[in-house]
Coordinates of C-alpha atoms in Angstrom, one line a residue:
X1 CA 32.6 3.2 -22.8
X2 CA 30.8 -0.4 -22.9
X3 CA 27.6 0.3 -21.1
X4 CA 26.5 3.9 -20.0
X5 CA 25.1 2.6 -16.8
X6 CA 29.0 1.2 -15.6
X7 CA 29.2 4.6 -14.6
X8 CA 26.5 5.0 -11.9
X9 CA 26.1 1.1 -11.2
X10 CA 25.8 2.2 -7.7
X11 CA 22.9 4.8 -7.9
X12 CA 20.7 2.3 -10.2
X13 CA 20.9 -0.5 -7.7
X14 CA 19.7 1.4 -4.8
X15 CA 17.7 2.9 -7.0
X16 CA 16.6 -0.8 -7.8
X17 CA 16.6 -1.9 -4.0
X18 CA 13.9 1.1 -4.0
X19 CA 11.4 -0.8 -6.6
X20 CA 12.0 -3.8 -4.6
X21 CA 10.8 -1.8 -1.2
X22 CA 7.7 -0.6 -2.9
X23 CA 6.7 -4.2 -3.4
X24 CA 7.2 -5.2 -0.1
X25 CA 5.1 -1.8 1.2
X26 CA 2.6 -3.3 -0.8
X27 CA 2.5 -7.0 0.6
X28 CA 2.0 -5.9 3.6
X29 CA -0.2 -3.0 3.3
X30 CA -2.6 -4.7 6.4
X31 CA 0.3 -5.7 8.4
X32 CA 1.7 -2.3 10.2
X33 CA 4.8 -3.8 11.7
X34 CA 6.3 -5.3 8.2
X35 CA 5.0 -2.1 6.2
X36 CA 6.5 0.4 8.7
X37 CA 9.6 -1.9 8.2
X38 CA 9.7 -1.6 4.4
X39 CA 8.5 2.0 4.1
X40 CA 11.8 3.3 6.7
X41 CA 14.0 0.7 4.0
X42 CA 12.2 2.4 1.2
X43 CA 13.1 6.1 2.6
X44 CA 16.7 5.2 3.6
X45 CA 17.6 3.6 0.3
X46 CA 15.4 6.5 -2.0
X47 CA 17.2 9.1 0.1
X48 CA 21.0 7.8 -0.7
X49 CA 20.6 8.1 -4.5
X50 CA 21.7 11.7 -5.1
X51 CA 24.4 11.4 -2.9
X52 CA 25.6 8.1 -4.8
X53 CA 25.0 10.1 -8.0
X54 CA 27.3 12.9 -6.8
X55 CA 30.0 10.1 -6.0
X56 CA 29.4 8.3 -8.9
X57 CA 29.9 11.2 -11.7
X58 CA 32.9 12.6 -10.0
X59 CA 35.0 11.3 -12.5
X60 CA 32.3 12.0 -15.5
X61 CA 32.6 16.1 -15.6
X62 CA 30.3 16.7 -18.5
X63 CA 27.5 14.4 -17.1
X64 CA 28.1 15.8 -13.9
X65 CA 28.0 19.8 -15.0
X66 CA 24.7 18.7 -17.5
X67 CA 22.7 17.0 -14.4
X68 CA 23.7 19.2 -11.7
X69 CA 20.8 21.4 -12.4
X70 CA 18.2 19.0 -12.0
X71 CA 19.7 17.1 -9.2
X72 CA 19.1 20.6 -7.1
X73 CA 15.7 20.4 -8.6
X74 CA 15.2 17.0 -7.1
X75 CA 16.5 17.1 -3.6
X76 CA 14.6 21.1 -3.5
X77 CA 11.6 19.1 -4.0
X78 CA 8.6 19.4 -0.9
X79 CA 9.1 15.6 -1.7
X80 CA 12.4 15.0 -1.3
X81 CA 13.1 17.2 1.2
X82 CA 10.4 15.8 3.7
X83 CA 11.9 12.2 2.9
X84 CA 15.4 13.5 3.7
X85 CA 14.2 15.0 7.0
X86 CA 12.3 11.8 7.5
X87 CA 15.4 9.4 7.0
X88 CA 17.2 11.5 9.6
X89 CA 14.7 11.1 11.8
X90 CA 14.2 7.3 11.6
X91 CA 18.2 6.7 11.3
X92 CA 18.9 8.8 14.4
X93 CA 16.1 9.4 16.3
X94 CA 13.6 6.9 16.4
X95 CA 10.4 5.1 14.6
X96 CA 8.5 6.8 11.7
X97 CA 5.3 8.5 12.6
X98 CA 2.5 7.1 10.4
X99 CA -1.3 7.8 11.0
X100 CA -3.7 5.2 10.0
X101 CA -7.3 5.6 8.6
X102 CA -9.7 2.6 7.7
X103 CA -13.2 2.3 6.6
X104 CA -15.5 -0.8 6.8
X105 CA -18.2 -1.4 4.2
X106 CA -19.6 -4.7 1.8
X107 CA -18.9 -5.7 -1.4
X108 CA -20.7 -7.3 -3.7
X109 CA -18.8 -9.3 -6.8
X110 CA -16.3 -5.7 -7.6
X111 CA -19.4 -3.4 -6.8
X112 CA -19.3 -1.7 -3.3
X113 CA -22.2 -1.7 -1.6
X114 CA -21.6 0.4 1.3
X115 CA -19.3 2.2 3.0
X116 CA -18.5 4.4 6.3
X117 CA -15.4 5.0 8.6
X118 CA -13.9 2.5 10.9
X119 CA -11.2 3.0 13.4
X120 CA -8.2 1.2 12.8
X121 CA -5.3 2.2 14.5
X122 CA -1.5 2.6 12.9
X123 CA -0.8 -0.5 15.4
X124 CA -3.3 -2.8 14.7
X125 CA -3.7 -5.1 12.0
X126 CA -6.4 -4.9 8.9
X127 CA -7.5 -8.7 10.6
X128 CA -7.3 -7.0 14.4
X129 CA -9.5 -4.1 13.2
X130 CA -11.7 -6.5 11.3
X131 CA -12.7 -8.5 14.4
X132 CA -13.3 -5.2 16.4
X133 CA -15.6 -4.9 13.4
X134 CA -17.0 -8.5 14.0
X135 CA -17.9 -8.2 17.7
X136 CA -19.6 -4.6 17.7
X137 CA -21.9 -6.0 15.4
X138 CA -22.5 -9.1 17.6
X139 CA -24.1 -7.1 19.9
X140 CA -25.2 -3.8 18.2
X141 CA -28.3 -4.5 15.5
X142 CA -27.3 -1.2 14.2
X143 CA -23.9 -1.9 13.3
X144 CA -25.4 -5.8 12.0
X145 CA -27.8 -3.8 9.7
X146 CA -25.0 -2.4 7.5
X147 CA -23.1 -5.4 7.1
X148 CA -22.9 -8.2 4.6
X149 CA -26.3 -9.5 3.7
X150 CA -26.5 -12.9 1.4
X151 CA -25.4 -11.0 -1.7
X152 CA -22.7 -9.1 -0.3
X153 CA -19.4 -9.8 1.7
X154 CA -17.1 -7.8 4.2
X155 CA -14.4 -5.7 3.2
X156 CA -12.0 -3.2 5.1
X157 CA -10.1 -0.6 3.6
X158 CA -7.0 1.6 5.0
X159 CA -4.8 4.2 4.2
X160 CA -1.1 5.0 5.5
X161 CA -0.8 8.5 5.7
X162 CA 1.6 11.1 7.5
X163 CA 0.4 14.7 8.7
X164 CA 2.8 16.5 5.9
X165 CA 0.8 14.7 3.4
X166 CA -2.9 15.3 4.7
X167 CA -5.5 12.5 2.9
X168 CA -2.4 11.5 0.8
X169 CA -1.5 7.5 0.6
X170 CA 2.0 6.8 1.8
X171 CA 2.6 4.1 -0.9
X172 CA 1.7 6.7 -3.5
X173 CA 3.8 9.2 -1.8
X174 CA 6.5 6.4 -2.1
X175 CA 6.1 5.5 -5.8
X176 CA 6.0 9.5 -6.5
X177 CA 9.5 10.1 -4.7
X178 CA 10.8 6.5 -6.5
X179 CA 9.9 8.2 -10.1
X180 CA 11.3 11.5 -9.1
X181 CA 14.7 9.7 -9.1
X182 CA 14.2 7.4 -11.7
X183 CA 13.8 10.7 -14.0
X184 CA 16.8 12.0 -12.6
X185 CA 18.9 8.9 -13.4
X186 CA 16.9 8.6 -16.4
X187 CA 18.5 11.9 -17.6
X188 CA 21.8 11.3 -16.5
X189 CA 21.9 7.7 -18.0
X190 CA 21.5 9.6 -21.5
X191 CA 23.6 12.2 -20.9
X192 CA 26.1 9.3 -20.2
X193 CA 25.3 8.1 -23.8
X194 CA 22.4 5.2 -23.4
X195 CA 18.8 5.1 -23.3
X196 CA 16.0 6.3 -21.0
X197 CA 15.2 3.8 -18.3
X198 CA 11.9 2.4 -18.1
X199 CA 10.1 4.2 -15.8
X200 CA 6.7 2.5 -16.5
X201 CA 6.7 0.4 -13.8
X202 CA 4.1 -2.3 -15.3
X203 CA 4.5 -4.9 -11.8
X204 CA 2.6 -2.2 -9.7
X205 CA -0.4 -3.3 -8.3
X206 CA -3.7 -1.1 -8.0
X207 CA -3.5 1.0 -5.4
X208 CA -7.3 0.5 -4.6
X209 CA -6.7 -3.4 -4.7
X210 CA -4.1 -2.6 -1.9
X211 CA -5.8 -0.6 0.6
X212 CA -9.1 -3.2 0.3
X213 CA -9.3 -6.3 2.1
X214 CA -12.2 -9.1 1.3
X215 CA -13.3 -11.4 4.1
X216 CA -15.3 -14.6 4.1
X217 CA -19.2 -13.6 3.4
X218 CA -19.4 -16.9 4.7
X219 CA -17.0 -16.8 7.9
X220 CA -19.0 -13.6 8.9
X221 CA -22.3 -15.4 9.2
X222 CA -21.1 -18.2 11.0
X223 CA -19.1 -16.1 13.4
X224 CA -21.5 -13.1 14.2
X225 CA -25.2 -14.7 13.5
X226 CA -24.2 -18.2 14.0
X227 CA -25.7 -19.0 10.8
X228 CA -23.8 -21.4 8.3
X229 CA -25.3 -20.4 4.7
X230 CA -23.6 -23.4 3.2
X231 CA -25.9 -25.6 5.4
X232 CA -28.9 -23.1 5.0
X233 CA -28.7 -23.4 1.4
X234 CA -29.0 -26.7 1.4
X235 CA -31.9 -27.1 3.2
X236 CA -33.2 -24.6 0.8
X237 CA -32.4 -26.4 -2.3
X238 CA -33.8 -30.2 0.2
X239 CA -37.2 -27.7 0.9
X240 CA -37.4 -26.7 -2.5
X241 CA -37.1 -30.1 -4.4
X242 CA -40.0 -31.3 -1.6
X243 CA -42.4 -28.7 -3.2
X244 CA -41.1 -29.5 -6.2
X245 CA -42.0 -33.8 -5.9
X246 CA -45.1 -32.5 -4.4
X247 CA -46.4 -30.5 -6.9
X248 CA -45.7 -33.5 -9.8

């Protein structure tokens, strides 16, 4: 045999389309429509690779009788079964049910600031929620108080969850199930006579980097306080370079 993936070609490139599914959960992490989109792709494709494995090793007994074990192991999985039950759902009855949470808070350079929770609804955009955000504190003080000062800018974080996963992201939920196969076709890959895959993954992105967004410090000011700092500094500096000839 030339190459011990030949055998299971099919598997590994859903398997593949899976890694490329992630990516595009993450790129749109803000944007529901387009992350609901990918994560239903994701669960779809993830869901078909022990089926295709079973196809694929028909003809490969001993690989087949030496990964049978763990293939039960996999699909037995709370994981995998609750992504099963999920792709039957969105292939034959209708959307997937995600719940959305989202807080809004300030940053300063990579240091948070502050933090508390903010409505943001499984609909609505990270920008829609953000402008909510924006015009409560036009017209509450309260609200203004905790939000960016000069030092600090705005930033909204959310999280993808569904109920059988309480507090749990959905894109780590996703990655989880995407290495629970890759193991599997890891083994069988070997047992086939080749290496391990690389599982590492080293393209991911921080979760944490995902779920925040940063908005203009500067935007904020101009649109809530009607304050341009640019402009404000420099009548600063102009005020400050008075005192400054003055005092020569």
């Amino acid at each position: 045999m030339s190459c011990a993936h030949q055998p299971i070609e099919a598997s590994l490139d859903r398997w593949h389309e899976c890694h490329w599914h992630l990516h595009q959960m993450e790129g749109n992490y803000h944007d529901p429509a387009p992350f609901r989109y990918a994560l239903n792709s994701f669960i779809r494709a993830v869901a078909d690779v022990p089926e295709l494995l079973t196809k694929n090793l028909e003809r490969h007994e001993s690989a087949r009788r030496a990964i049978k074990p763990r293939l039960k192991e996999v699909i037995a999985t709370d994981l995998f079964s609750l992504l099963r039950l999920r792709r039957n759902f969105i292939v034959h009855q209708g959307m997937l049910d995600v719940e959305s949470r989202g807080c809004i808070g300030t940053i300063e350079g990579s240091r948070i600031k502050i933090s508390f929770p903010f409505r943001v609804e499984p609909w609505e955009s990270s920008d829609d929620a953000y402008e909510r955000y924006k015009e409560i504190c036009r017209t509450d003080s309260f609200w203004r108080g905790l939000g960016p000062d000069c030092d600090s800018a705005p930033v909204l974080w959310r999280t993808w969850m569904i109920s059988q996963f309480p507090g749990k992201d959905l894109l780590e939920v996703a990655f989880e199930a995407w290495k629970l196969v890759g193991d599997l076709l890891s083994a069988t890959v070997v047992e086939l006579g080749g290496e391990p895959l690389d599982l590492s993954m080293p393209c991911r992105h921080d979760p944490e980097t995902v779920r925040l967004k940063r908005y203009s410090q500067r935007e904020f000011f101009m649109s809530v306080d009607g304050v341009d700092l640019a402009e404000e500094e420099r009548k600063w500096n102009e005020e400050r370079l008075k005192r400054k000839s003055g005092q020569s």
